[in-house]
Coordinates of C-alpha atoms and ligand atoms in Angstrom, one line a residue:
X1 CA 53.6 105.3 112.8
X2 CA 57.0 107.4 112.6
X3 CA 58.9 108.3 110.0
X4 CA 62.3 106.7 110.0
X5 CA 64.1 108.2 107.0
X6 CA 64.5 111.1 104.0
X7 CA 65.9 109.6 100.5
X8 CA 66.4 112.2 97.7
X9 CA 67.0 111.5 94.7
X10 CA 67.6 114.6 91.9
X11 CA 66.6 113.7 88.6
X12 CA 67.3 115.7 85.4
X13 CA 64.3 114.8 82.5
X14 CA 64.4 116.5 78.7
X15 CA 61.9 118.6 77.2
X16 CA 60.5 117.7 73.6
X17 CA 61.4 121.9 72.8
X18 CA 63.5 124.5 74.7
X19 CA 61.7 126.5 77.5
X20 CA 62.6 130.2 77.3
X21 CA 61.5 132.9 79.1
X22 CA 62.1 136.5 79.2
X23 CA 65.2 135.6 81.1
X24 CA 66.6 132.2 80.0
X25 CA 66.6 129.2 78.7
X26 CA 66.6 125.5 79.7
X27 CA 66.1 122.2 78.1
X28 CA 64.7 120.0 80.4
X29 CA 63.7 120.3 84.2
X30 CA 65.2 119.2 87.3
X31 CA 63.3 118.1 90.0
X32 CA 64.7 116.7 93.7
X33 CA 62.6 113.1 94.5
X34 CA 62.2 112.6 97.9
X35 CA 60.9 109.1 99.6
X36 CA 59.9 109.4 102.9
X37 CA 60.3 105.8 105.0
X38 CA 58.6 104.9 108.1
X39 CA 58.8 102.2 110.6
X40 CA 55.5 100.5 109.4
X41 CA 56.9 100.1 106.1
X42 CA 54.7 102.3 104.1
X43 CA 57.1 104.8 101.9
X44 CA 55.7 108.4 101.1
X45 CA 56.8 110.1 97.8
X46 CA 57.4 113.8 97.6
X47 CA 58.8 116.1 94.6
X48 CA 60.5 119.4 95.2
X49 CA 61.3 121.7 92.0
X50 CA 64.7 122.5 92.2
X51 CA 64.4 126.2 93.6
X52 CA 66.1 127.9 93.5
X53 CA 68.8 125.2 92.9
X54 CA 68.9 121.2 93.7
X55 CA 72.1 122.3 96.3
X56 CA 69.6 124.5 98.2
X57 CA 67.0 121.7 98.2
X58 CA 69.2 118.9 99.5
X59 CA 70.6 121.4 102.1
X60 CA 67.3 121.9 103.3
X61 CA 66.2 118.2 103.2
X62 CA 69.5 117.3 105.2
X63 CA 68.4 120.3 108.0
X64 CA 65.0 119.3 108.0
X65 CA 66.2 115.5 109.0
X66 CA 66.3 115.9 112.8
X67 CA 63.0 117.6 113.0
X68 CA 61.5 115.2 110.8
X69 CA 62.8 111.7 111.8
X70 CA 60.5 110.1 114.7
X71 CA 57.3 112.1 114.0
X72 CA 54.4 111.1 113.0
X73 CA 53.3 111.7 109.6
X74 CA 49.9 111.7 109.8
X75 CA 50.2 114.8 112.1
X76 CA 51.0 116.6 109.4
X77 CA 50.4 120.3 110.4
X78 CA 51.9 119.8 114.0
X79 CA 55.2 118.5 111.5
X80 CA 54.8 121.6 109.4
X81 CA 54.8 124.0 112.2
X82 CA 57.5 121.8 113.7
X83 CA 59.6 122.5 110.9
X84 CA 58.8 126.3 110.5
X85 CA 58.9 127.3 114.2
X86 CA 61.1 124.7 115.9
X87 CA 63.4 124.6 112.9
X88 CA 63.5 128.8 112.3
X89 CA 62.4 127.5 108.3
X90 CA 59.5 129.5 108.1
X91 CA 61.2 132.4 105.7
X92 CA 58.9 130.4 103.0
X93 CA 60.2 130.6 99.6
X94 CA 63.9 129.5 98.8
X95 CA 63.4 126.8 102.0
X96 CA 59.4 126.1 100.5
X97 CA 60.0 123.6 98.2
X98 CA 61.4 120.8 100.1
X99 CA 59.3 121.7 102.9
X100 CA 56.8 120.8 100.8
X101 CA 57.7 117.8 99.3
X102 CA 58.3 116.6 102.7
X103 CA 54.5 117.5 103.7
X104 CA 53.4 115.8 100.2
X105 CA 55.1 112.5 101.0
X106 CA 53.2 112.7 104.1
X107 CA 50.1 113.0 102.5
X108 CA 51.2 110.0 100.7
X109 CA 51.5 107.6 103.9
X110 CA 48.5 109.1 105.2
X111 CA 46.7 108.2 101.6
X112 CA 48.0 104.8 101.5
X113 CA 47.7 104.3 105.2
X114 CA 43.9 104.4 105.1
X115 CA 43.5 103.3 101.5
X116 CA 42.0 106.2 99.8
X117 CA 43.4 108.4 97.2
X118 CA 44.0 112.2 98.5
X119 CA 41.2 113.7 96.4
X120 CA 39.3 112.0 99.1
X121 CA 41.2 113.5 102.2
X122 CA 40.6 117.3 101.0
X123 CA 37.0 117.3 100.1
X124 CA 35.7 114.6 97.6
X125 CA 35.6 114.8 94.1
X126 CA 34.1 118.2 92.9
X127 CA 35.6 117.2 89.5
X128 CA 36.5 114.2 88.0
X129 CA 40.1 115.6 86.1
X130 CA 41.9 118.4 86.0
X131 CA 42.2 120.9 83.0
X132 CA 45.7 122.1 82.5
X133 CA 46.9 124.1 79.1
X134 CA 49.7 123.5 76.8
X135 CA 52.7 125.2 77.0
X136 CA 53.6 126.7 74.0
X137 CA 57.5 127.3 74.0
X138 CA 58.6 130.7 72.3
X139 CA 59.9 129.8 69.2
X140 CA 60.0 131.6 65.6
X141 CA 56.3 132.5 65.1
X142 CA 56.8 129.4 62.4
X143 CA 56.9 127.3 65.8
X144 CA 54.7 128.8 67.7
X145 CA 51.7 128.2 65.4
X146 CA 52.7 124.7 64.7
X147 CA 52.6 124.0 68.8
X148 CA 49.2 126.1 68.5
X149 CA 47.7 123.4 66.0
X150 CA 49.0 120.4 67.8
X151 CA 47.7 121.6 71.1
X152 CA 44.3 122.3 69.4
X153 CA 44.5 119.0 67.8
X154 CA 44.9 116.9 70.6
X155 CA 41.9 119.1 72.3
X156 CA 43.8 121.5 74.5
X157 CA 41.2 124.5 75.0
X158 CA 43.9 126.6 76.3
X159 CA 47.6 127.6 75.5
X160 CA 50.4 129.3 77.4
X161 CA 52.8 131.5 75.6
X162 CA 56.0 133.3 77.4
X163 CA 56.2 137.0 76.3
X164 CA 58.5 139.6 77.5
X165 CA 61.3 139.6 74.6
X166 CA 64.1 141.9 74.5
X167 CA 61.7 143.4 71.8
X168 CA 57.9 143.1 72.0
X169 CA 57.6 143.0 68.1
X170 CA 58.3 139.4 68.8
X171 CA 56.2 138.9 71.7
X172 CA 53.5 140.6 69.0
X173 CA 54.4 138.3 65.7
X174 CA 54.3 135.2 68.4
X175 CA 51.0 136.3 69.9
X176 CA 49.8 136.1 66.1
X177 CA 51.4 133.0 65.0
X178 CA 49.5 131.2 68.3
X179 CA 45.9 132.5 67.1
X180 CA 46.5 131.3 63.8
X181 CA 47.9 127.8 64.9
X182 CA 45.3 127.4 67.6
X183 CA 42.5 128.7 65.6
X184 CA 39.8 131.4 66.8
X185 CA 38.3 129.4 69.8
X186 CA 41.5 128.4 72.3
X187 CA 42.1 130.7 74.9
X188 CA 45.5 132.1 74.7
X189 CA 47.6 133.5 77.7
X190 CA 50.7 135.0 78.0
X191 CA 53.1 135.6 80.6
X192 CA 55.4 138.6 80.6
X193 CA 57.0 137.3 83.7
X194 CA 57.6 140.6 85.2
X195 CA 59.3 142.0 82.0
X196 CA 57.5 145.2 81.3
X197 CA 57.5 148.7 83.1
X198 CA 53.5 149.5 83.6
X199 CA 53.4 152.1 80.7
X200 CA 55.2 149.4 78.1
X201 CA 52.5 147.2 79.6
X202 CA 49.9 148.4 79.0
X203 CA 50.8 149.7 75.6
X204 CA 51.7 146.4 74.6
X205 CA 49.2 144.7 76.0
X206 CA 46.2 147.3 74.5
X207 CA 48.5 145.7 71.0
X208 CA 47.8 142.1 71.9
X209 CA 44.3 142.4 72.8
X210 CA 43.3 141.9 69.0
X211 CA 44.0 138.7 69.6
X212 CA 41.7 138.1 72.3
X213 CA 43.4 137.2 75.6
X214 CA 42.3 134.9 78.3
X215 CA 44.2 136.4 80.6
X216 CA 48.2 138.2 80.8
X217 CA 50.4 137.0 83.3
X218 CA 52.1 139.2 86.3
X219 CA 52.7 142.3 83.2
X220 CA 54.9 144.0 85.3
X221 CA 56.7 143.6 88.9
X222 CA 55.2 141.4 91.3
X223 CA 56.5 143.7 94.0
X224 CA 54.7 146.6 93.1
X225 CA 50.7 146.2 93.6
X226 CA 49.9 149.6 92.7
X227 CA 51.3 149.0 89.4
X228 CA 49.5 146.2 88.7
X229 CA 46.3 147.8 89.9
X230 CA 47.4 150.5 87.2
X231 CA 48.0 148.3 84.4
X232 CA 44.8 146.4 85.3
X233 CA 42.6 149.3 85.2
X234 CA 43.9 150.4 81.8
X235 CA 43.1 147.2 80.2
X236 CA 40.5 144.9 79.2
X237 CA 42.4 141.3 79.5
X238 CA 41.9 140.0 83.3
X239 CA 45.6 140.4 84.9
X240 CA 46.9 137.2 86.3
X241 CA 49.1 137.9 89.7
X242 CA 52.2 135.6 89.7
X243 CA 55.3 136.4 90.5
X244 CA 53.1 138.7 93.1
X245 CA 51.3 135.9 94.3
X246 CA 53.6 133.3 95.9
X247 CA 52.3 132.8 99.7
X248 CA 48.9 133.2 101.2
X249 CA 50.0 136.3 102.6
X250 CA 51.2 137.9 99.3
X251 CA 47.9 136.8 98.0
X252 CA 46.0 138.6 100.7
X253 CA 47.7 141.4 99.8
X254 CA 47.0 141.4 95.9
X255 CA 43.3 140.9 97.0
X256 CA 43.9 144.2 99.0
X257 CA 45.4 146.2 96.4
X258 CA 42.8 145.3 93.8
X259 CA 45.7 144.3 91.5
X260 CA 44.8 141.4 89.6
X261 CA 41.6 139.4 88.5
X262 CA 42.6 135.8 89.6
X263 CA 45.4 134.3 91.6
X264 CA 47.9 131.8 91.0
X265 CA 48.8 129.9 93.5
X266 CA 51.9 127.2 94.1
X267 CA 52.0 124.6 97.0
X268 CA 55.8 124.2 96.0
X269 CA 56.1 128.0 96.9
X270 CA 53.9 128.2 100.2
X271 CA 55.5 124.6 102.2
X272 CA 52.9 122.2 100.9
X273 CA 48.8 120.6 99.9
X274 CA 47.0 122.3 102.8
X275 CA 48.2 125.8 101.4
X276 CA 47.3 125.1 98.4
X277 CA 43.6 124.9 99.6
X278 CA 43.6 127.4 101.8
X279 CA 45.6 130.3 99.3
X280 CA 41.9 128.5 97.0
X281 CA 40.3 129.6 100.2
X282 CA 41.3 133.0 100.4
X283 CA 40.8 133.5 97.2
X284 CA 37.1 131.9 97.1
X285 CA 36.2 134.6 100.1
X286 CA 37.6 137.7 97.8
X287 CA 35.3 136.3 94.8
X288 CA 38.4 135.4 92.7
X289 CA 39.6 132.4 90.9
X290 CA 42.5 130.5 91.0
X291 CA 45.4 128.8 89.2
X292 CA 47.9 126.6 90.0
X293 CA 51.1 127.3 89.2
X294 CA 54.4 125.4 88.2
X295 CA 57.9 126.0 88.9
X296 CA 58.2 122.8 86.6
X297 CA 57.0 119.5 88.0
X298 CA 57.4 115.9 86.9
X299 CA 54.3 113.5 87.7
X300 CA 54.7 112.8 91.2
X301 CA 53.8 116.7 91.9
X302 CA 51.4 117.1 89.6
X303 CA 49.3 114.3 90.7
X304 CA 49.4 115.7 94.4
X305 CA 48.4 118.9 93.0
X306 CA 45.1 117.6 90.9
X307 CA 44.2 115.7 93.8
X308 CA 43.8 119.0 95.8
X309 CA 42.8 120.9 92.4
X310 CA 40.1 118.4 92.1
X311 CA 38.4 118.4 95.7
X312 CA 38.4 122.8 95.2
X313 CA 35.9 124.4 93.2
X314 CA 37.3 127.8 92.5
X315 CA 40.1 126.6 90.3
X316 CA 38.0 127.6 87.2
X317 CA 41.0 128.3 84.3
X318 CA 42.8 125.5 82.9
X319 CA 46.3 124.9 85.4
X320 CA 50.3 125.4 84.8
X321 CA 51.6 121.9 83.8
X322 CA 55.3 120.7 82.1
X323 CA 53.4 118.1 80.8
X324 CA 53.4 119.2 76.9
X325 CA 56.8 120.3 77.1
X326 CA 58.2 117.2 78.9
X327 CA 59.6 114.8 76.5
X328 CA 58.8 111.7 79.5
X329 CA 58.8 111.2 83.1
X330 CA 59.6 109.4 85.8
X331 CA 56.1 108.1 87.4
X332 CA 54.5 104.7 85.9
X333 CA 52.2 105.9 83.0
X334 CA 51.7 109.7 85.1
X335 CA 53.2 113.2 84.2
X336 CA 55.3 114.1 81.0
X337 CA 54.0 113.5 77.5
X338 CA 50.6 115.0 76.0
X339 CA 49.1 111.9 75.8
X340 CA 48.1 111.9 79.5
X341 CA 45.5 114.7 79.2
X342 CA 42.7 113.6 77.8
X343 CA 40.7 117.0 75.8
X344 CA 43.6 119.1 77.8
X345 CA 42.3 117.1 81.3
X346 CA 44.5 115.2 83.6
X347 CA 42.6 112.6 85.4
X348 CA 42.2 112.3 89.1
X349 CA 44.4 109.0 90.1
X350 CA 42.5 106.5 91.8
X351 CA 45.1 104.5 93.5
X352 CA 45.3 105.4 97.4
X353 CA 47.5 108.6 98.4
X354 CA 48.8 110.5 95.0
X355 CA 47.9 107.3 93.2
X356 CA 51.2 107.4 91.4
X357 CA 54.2 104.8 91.2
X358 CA 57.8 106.0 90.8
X359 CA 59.1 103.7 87.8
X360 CA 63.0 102.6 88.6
X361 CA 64.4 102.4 85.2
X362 CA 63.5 105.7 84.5
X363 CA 64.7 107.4 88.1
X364 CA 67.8 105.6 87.4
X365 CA 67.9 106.7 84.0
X366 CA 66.9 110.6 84.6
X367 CA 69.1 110.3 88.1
X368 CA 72.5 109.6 86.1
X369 CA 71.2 112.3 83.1
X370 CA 71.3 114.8 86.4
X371 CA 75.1 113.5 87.6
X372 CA 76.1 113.6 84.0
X373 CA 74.8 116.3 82.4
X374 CA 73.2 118.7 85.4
X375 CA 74.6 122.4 83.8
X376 CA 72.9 121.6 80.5
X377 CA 69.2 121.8 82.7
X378 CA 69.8 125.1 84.3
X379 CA 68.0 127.9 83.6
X380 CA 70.7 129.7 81.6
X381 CA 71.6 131.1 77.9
X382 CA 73.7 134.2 77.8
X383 CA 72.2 134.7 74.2
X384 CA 68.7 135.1 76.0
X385 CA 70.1 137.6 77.8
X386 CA 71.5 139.9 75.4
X387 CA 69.4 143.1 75.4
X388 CA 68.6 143.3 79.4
X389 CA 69.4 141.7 82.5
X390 CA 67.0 144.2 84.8
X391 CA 63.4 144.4 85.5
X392 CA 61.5 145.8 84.0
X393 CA 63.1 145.4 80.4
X394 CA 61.3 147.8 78.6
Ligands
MG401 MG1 54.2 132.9 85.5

């Protein structure tokens, strides 16, 4: 079999609420489709967040073309190393995302090829679904709790919270609004996303542990481990690396600076599947747990992620998904909208490959929302950034 074309197709989908973090804003996500054709007829599908922009995406696509056209796709890590050597892509991050929606499509031929979902091509079923949490976007504290209920409510054990305001009374009124809404048994995380120097850190953080934290997100600079290990050793919330923890080498490197207590870990960040499970791997031989994380996905990566999530043990806290904050989707009856997860639990699909469909009306639908209305998706609100536009804020 060889692959005989790349289609990409960027499609712009709303969220139900605002995202903001401690640096923007956006209302809906952008993601880059990609179908990868091949001369037996069987089409792959693939999904690159748009990082750090669709432009940089379909650049890369269109320079990955020649090394990708005529190859096999089930020899998918001779491709990969094709593409990283031969092509001079393997500077991983800004290139990593379509890298890796290429090598998911390919999991998708190889999937359908030999009719059997991937879940069954990276280890078996070690769990049946996958347990994700529920993004609670930042709103008035008002919001907050009201997201905190309904995430309860439809059996969501744990919810995500951005923090990292321009001031942390906010972060500290939110933080209390999402215990009250969720009630005294959810786990509650937050995610600073870099914001805080390590003494505001940990000062805010000793603040917020009243409420009982499941764990705090990347604190303070991902590029600074000896921070983190300081901040981590002068609180009692286990530190979740991030922004520090993009590649298997960065997350060899957390391990070796003792700076956080699990990993996250993002196959759109580190060119595809098979780093997924091995960046579980590394982490599984350092005694740690891991997460996956989202740069925002739609249903076409999310269900290559649980397939992977599900065939690895050591993912033990519920994962990143869009999934509560997405207001639909573009898959056939996978991705956006709470009402896939089931107690907070995405299933594993059974079809073969990722198991999903792409559904046309709604890729035409989202596809002309992107041509129409792209700049509104961004990340982007100057009135976010108002107070600070450095790391750390505060
Ligand atoms: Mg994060």
């Amino acid at each position: 079999m060889r692959i005989t074309k790349l289609h990409a197709t960027p499609v712009a989908v709303p969220f139900r609420v605002d995202e903001v973090w401690a640096f923007g804003r956006r209302r809906g996500l952008i993601s880059v489709l990609l179908e990868v054709e091949t001369d037996e007829g069987i089409v792959g599908i693939g999904e690159a967040a748009a990082y750090p922009s669709v432009d940089v995406v379909l650049a890369v696509l269109r320079g990955l073309e020649p090394l990708v056209i005529g190859e096999d796709p089930f020899a998918i890590e001779r491709l990969v190393r094709r593409i990283d050597l031969v092509g001079t892509w393997h500077h991983v991050r800004a290139s990593s995302p379509a890298i890796a929606a290429v090598e998911m499509a390919c999991w998708d031929i190889v999937g359908k090829a030999c009719g059997q979902p991937l879940v069954n091509l990276f280890g078996g079923r070690f769990r049946d679904d996958v347990e994700c949490f529920y993004y609670v976007a930042a709103g008035t504290p008002d919001a907050v709790a009201t997201e905190a209920a309904s995430a309860t409510k439809h059996g969501f054990t744990t919810c995500y919270l951005k923090v990292g305001s321009d001031d942390p009374r906010n972060d500290i009124a939110r933080v209390e609004a999402l215990r009250d809404g969720a009630g005294p048994d959810a786990k509650l995380r937050v995610d600073a996303n870099e914001a805080w120097s390590p003494g505001e850190a940990v000062r805010i953080i000793r603040e917020l542990q009243r409420f009982h934290l499941e764990l705090v997100e990347q604190p303070v600079s991902g590029r600074a481990l000896p921070e983190m290990a300081y901040v981590r050793e002068r609180i009692d919330v286990p530190l979740l690396a991030n922004e520090a923890s993009w590649t298997r080498h960065d997350q060899l490197a957390v391990i070796r600076a003792g700076a956080a207590d699990v990993l996250s870990a993002d196959n759109q960040m580190d060119g595809g599947l098979l780093n997924l499970k091995r960046s579980a791997g590394i982490a599984e031989a350092a005694g740690l747990t891991v997460v996956k994380h989202s740069l925002g996905e739609l249903g076409v990566a999310l269900a290559a992620a649980v397939h992977v999530i599900a065939a690895t043990p050591n993912f033990r806290y519920a994962n990143q998904a869009y999934g509560s904050l997405l207001a639909d989707d573009v898959t056939d009856g996978f991705g956006g909208g709470a009402e896939l997860y089931v107690d907070g639990r995405v299933p594993v699909p059974d079809g073969p490959g990722l198991g999903i469909r792409l559904d046309p009306d709604r890729v035409n639908r989202y596809s002309e929302l992107y041509r129409t209305d792209s700049g509104a998706f961004a990340f982007s609100d100057p009135a976010a950034l108002s107070a600070a536009h450095a790391l750390p804020k505060l």
